XYZ file of N, CA and C in Angstrom:
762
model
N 0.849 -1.199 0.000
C 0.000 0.000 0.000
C 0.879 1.241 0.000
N 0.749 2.079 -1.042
C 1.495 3.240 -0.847
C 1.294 4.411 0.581
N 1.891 5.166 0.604
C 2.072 6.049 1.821
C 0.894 6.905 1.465
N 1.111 7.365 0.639
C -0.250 8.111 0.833
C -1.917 7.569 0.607
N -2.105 6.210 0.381
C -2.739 5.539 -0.035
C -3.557 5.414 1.764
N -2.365 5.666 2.366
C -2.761 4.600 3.720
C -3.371 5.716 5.010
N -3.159 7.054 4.758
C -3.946 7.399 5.779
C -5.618 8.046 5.477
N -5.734 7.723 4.103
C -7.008 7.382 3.266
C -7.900 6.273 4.184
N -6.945 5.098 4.067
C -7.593 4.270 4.501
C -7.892 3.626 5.903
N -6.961 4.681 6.801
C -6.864 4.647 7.832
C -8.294 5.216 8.662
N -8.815 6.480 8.043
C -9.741 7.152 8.081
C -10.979 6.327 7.400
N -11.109 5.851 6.555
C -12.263 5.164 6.240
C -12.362 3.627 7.201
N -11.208 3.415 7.649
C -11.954 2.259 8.867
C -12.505 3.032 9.628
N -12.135 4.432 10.697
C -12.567 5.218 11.358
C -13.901 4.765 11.545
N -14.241 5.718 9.899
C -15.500 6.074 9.754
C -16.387 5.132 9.636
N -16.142 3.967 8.806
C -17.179 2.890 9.268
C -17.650 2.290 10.526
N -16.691 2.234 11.154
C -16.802 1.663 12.960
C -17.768 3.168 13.301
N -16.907 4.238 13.096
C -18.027 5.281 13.856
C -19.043 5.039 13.700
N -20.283 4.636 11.975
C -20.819 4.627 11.805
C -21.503 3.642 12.516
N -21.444 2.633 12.442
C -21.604 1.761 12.967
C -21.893 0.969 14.449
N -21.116 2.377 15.335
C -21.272 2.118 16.783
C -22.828 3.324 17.033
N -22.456 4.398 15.708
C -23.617 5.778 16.105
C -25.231 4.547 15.640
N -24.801 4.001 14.689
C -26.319 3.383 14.291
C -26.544 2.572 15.625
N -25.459 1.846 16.687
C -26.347 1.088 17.051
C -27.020 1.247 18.206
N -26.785 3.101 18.770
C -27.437 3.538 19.812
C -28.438 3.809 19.243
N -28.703 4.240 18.143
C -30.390 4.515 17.628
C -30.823 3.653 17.191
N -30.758 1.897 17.015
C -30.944 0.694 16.909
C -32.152 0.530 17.636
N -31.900 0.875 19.173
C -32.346 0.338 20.266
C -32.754 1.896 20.641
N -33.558 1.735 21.640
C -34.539 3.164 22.401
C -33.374 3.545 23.805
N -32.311 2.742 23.986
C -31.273 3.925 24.100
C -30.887 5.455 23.542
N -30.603 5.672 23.199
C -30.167 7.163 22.234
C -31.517 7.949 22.729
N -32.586 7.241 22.596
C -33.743 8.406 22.535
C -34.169 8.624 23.936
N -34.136 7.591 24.651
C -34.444 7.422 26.493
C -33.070 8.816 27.098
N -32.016 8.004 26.595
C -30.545 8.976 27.336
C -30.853 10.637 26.702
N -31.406 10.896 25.398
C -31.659 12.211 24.683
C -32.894 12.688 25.671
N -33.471 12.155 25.905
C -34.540 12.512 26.519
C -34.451 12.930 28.268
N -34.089 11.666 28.808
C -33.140 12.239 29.865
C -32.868 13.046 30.348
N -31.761 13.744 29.923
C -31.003 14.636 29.680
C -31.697 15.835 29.620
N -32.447 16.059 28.398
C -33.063 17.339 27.992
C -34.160 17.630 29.595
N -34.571 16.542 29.610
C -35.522 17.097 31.372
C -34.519 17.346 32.691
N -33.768 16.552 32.240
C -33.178 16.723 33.875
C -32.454 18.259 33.741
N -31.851 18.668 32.622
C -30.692 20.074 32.689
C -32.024 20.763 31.948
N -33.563 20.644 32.324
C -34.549 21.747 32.181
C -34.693 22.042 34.180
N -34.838 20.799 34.524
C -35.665 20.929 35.635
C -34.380 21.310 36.630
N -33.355 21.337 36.807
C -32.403 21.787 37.265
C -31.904 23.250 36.808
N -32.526 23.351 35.748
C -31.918 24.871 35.311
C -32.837 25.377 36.176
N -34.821 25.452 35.546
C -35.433 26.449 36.022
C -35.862 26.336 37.556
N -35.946 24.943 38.180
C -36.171 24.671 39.457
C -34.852 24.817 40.891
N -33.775 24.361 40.503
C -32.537 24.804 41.342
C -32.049 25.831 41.021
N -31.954 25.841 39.776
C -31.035 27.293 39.023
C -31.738 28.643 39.213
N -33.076 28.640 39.359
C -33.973 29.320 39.337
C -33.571 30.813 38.147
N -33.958 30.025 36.704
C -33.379 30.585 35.459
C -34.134 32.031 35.454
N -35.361 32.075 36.026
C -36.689 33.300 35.174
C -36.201 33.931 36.915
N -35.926 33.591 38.203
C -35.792 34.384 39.091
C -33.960 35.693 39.167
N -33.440 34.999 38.384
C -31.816 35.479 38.372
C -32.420 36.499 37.717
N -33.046 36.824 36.560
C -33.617 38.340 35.972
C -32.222 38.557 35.125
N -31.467 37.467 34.737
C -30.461 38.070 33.857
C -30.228 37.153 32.529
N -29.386 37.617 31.880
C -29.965 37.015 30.285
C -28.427 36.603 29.953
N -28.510 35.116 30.714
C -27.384 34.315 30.578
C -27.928 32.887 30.598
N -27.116 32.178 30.699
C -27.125 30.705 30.884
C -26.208 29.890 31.816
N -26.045 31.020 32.560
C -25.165 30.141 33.920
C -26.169 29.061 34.618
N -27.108 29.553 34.988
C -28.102 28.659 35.838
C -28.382 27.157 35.387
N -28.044 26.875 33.627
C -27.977 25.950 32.881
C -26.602 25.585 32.824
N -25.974 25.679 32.806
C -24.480 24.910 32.542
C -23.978 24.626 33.956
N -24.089 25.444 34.861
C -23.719 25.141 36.532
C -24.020 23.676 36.742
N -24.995 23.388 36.347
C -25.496 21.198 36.853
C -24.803 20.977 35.674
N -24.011 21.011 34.857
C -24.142 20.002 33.927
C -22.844 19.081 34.580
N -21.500 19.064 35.113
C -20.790 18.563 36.292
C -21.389 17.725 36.750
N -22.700 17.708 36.971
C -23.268 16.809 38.107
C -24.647 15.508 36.755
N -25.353 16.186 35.919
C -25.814 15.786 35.311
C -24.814 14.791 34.343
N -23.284 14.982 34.179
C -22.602 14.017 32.996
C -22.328 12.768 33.926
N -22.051 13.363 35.394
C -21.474 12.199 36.658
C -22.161 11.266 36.331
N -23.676 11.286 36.465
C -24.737 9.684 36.328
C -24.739 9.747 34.693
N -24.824 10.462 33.599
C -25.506 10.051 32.493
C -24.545 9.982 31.958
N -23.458 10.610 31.562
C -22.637 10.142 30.871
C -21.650 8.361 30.908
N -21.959 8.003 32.060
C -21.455 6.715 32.420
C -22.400 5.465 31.990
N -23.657 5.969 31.746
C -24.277 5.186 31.457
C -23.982 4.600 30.049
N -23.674 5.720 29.329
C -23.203 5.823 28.144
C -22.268 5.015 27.689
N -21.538 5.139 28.322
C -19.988 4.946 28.213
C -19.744 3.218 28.709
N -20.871 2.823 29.461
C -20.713 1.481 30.173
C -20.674 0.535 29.646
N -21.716 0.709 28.116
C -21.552 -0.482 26.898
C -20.602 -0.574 26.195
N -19.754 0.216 25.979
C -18.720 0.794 24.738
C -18.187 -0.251 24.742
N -17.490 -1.231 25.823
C -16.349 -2.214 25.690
C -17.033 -3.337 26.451
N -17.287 -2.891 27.594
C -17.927 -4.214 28.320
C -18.939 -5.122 27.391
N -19.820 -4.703 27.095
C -21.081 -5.424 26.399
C -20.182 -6.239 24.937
N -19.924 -5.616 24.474
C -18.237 -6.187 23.417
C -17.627 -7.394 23.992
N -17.098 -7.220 25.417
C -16.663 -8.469 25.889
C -17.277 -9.612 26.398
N -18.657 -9.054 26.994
C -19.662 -10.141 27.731
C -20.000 -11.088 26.319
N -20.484 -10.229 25.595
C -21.230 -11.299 24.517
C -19.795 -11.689 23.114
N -18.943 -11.750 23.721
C -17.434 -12.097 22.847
C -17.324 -11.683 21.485
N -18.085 -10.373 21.331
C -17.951 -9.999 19.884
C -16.511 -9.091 19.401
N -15.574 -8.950 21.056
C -14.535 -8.485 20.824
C -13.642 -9.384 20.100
N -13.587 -10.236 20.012
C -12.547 -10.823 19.356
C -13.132 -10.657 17.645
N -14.372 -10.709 17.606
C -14.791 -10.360 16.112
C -14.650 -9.051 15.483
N -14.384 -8.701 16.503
C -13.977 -6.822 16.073
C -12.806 -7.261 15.547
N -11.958 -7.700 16.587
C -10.224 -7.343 16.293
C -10.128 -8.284 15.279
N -10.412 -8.833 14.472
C -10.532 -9.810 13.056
C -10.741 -8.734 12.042
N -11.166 -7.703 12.107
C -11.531 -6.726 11.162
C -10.299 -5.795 11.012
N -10.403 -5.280 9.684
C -8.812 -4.616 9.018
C -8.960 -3.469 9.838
N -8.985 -3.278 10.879
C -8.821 -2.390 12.304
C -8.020 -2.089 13.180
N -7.094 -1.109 13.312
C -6.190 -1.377 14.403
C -6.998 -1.535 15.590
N -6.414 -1.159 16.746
C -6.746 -1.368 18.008
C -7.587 0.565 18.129
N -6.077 0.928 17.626
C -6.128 2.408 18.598
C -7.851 2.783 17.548
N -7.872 2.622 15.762
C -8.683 3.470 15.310
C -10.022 2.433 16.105
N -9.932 1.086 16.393
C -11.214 1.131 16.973
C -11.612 1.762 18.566
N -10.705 2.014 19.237
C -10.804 3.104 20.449
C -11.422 4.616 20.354
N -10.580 4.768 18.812
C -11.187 5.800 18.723
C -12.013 6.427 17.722
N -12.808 5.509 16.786
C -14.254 5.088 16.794
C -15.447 5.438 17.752
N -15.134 4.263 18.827
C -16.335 3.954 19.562
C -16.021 5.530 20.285
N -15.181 5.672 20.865
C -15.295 6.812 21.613
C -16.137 8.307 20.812
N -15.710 8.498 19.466
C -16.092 9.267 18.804
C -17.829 8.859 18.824
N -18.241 7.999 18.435
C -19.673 7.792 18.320
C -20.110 7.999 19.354
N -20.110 7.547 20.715
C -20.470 7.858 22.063
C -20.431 9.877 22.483
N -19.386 10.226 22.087
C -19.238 11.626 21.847
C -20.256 12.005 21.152
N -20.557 11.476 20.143
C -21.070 12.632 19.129
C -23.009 12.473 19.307
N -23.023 10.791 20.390
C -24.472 11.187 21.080
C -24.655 12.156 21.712
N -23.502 12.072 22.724
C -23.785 13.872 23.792
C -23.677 14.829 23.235
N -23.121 15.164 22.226
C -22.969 16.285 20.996
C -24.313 16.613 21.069
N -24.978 15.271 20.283
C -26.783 15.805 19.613
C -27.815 16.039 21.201
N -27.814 15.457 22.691
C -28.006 15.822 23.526
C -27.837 17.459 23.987
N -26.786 17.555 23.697
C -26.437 19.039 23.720
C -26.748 20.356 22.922
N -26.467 19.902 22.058
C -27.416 20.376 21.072
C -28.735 20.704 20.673
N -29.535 19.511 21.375
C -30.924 19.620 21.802
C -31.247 20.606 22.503
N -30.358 20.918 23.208
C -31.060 21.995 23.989
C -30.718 23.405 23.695
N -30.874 23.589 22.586
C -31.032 25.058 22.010
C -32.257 25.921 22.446
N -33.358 25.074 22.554
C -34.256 26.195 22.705
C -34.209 27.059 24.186
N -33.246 26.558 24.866
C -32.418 27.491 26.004
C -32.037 28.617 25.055
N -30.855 28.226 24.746
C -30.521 29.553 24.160
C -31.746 30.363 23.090
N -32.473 30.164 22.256
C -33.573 30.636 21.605
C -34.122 31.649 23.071
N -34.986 31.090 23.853
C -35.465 31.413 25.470
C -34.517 32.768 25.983
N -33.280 32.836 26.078
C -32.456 33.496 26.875
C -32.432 34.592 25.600
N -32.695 34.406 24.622
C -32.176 35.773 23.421
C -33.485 36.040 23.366
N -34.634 35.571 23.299
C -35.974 35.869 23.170
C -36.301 37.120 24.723
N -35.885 36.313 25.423
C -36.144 37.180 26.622
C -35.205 38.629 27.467
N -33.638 38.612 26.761
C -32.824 39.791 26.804
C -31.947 40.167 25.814
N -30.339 39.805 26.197
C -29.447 40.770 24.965
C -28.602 39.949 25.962
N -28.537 38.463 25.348
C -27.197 37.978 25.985
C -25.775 38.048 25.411
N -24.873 37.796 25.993
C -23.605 37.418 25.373
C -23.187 36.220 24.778
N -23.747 35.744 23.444
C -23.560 35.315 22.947
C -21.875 34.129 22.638
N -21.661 34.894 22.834
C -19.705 34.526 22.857
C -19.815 33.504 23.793
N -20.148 34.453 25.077
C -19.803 33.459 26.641
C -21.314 32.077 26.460
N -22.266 32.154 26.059
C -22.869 30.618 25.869
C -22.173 30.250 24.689
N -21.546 30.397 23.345
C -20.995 29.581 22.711
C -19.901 28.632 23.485
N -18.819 29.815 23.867
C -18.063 29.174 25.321
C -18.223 28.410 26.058
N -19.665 28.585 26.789
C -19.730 27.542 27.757
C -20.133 25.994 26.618
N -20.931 26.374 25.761
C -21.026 24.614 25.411
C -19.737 24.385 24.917
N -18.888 24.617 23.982
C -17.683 23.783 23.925
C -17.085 23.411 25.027
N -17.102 24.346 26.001
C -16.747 23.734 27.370
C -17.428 22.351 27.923
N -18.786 22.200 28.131
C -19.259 21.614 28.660
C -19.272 20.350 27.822
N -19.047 20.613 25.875
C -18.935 19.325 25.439
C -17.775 18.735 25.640
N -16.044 19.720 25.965
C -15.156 18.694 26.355
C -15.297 18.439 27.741
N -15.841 18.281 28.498
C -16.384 18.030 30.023
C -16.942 16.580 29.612
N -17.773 16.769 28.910
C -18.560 15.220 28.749
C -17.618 14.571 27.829
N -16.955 14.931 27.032
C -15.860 14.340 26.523
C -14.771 13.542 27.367
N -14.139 14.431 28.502
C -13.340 13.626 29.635
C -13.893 12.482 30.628
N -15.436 12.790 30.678
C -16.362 11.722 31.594
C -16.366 10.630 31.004
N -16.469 11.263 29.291
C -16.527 9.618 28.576
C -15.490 8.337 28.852
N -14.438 9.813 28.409
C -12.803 8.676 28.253
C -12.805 8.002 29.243
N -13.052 8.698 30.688
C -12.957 7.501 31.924
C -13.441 6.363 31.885
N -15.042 6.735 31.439
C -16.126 5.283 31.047
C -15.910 4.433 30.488
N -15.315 4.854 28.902
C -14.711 3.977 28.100
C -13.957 3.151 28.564
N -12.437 3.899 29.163
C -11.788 2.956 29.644
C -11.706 1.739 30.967
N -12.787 2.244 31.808
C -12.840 1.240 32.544
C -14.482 0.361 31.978
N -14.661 0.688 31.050
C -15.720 -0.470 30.759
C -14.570 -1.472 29.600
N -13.399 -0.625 29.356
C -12.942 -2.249 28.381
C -11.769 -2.603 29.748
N -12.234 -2.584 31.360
C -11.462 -3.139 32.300
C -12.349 -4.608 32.061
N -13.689 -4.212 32.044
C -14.546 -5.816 32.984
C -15.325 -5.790 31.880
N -16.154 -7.093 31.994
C -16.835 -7.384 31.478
C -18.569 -6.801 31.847
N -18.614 -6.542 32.976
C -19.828 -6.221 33.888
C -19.859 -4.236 33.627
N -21.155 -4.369 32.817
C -21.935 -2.492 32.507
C -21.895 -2.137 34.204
N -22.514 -2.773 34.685
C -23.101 -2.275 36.220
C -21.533 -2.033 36.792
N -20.678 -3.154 37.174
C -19.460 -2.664 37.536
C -18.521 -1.615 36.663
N -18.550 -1.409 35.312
C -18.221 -0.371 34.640
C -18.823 0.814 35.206
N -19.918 1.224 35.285
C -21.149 2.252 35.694
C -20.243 3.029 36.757
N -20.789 1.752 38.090
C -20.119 2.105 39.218
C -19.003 2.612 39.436
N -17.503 2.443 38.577
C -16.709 2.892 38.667
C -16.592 3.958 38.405
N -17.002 4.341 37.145
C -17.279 5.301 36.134
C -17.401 6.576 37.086
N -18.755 6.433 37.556
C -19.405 7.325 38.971
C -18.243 7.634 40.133
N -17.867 6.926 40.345
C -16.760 7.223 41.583
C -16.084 8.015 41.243
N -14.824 7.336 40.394
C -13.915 8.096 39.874
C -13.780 9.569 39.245
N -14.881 9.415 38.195
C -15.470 10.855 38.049
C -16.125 11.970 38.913
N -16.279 11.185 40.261
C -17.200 11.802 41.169
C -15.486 13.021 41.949
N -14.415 11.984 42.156
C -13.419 12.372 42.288
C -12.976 13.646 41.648
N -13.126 13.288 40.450
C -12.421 14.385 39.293
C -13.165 16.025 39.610
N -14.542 15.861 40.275
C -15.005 17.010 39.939
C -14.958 17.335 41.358
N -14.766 16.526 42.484
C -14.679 16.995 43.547
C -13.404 17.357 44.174
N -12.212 17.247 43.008
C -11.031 17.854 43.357
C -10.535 19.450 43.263
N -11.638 20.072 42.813
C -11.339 21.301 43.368
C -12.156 22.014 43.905
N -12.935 21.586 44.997
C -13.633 22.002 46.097
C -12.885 22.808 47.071
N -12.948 23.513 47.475
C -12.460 24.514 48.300
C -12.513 24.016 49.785
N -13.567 22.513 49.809
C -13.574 21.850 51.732
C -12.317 20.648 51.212
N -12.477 20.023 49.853
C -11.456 19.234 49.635
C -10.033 19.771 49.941
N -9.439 20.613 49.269
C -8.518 21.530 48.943
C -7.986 22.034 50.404
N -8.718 22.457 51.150
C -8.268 22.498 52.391
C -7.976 21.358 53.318
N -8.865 20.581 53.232
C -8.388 19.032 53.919
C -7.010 18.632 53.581
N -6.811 18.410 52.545
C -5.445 18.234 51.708
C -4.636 18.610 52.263
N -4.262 20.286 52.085
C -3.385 21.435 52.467
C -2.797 20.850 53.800
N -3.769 20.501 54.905
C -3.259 20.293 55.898
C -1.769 19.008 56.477
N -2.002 18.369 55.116
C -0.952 17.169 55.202
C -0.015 17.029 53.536
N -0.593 17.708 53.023
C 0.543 17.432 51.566
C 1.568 18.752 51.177
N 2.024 18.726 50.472
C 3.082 20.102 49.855
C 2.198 20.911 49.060
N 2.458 22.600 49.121
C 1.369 22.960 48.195
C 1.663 22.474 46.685
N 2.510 22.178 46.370
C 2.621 21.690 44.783
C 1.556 20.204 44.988
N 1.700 19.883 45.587
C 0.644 18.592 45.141
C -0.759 19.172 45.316
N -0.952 19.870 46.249
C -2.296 20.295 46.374
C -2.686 21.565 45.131
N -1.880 22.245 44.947
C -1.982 22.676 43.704
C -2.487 21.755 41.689
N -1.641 20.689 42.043
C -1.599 19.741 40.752
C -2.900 18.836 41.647
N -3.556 18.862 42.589
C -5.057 18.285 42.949
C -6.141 19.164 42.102
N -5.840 20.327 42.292
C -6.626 21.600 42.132
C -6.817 21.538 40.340
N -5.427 21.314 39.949
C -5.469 21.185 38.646
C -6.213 20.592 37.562
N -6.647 18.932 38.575
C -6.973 18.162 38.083
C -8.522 18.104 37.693
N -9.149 18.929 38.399
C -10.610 18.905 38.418
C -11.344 19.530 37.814
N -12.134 19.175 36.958
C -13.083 19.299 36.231
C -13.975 20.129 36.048
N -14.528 20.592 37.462
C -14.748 22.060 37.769
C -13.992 23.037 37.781
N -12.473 23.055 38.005
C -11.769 23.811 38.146
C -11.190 24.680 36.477
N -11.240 23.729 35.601
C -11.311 24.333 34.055
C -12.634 24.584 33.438
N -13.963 23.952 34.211
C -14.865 24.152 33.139
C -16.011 25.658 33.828
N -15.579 26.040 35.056
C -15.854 27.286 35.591
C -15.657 28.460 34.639
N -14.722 28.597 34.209
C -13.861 29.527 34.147
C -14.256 29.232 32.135
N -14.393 28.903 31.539
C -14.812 28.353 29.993
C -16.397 28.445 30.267
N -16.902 28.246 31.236
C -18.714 28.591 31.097
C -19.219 30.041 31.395
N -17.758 30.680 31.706
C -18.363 32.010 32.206
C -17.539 32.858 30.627
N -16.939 32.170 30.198
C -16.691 32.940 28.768
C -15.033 33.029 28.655
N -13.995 32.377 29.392
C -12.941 32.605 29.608
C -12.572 31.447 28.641
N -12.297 31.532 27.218
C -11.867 29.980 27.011
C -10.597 30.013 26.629
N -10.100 29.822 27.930
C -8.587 29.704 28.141
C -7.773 28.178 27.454
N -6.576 28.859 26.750
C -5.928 27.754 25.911
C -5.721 26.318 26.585
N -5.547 27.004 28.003
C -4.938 25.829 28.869
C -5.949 24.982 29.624
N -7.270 25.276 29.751
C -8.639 24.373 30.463
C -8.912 23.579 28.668
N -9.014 24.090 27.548
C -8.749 23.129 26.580
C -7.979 22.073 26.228
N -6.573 22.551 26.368
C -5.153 21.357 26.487
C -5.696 20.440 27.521
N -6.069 21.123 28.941
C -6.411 20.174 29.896
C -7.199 19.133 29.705
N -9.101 19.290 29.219
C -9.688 18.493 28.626
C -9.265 17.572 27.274
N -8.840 18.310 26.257
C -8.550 17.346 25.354
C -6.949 16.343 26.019
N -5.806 16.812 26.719
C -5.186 16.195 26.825
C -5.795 14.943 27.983
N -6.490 15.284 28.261
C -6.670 14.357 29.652
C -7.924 13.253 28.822
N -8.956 13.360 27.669
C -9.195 12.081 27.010
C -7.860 11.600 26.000
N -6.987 12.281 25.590
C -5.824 11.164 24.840
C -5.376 10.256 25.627
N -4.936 10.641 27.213
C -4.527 9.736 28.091
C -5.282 8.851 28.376
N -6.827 8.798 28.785
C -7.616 7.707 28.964
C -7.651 6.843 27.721
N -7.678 7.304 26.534
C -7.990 6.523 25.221
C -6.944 5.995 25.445
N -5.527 5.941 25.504
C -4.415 5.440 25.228
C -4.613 4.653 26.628
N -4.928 4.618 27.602
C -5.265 3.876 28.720
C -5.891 2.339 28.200
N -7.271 3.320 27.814
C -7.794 1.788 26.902
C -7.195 0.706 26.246
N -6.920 1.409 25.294
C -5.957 0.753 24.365
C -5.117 -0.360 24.814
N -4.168 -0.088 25.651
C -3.341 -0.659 26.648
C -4.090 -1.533 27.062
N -5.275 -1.149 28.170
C -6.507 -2.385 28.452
C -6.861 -3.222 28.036
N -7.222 -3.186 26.818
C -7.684 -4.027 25.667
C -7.122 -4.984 25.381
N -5.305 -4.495 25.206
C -4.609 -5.237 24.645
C -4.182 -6.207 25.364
N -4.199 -5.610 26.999
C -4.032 -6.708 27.640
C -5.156 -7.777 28.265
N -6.063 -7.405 27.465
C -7.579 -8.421 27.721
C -7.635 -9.425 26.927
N -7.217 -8.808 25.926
C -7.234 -9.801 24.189
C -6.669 -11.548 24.974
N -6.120 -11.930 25.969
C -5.846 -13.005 26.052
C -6.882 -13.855 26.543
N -7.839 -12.979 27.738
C -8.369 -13.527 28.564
C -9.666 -14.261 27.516
């Protein structure tokens, strides 16, 4: 195969697996249950906790503030079939038979799982429609916050992903999923952060601070979209994908 022949074709395995993993959430009344979901829970949390029509201001903070807490349970759910359900019913080994590397099928499935929360997200425009109908928002800072909030659900994924191609078990994938991520966003809490302080060096408690999820996606929902809460999110799913990967490869025996 010539050199340039090959990252042609590198990209068209991509895209078939993408295709292929996106058809098979809308297969099944998944895609539309999790779309649905979603769209009520970050309504009823915007206008009922957030209290969107009482703030009297013509933003969308009151909406993006839960979404941290809304990706913790839903995005894992997501993310719980990607590999596990692959291994329970042994169709992984029928994957890796296909002219597929490892990494483009990692990052495939991950892409299709992404690009459900994409259209979730997306769904909920008629927020923004609502917030311009009703003042003279800043436009900029809600574009901001959703790219923010889509690499947010982007990093929740990578975790999911990769510990659902740990086990074979969705429910034990789930569960982990939840924890760990529960971690990520509770590392820069200001009661955490102080607990810490009291026994570590500030450089570690600093690189704690770093790590959390809230701590870059604050600061990108209020309109700041700083180069470095981007590097952070996108670098921090290459590491989980490449986590996977690794996972996988060392599953392929079992």
């Amino acid at each position: 195969m010539s050199t340039a022949a090959q990252p042609i074709s590198k990209f068209h395995a991509i895209k078939t697996l993408f295709r292929r993993e996106l058809g098979s959430y809308f297969a099944t009344p998944l895609a539309l249950v999790f779309v649905v979901i979603f769209l009520v829970m970050s309504g009823v949390f915007a206008f009922e906790f957030g209290k969107f029509y009482d703030r009297n201001q013509a933003d969308l903070l009151a909406f993006f503030s839960f979404h941290p807490w809304l990706y913790l349970f839903l995005v894992p759910a997501v993310a719980m079939r990607t590999w596990a359900e692959e291994r329970r019913s042994g169709t992984l080994e029928l994957l890796m038979t296909l002219p597929i590397t490892l990494w483009q099928a990692v990052l495939a499935k991950f892409l299709a799982a992404w690009a459900l929360l994409a259209l979730a997200l997306a769904l909920t425009f008629p927020m923004w429609l609502s917030v311009n109908y009703l003042g003279d928002p800043d436009n900029g800072v809600i574009a901001a916050a959703y790219v923010g909030s889509l690499l947010m659900a982007g990093a929740f994924l990578a975790i999911g992903t990769c510990l659902s191609a740990a086990t074979r078990s969705q429910v034990v994938a789930f569960i982990l999923t939840v924890v760990l991520c529960f971690v990520f966003v509770l590392a820069g809490f200001p009661l955490v952060l102080n607990w810490v302080a009291g026994w570590l060096p500030k450089l570690l408690v600093d690189a704690i601070a770093n790590l959390s999820f809230l701590t870059h996606f604050d600061s990108i929902s209020k309109g700041v979209l700083d180069f470095r809460d981007v590097f952070f999110f996108l670098s921090f799913m290459v590491a989980w994908l490449i986590a996977t990967a690794i996972v996988l490869d060392m599953k392929k025996a079992e």
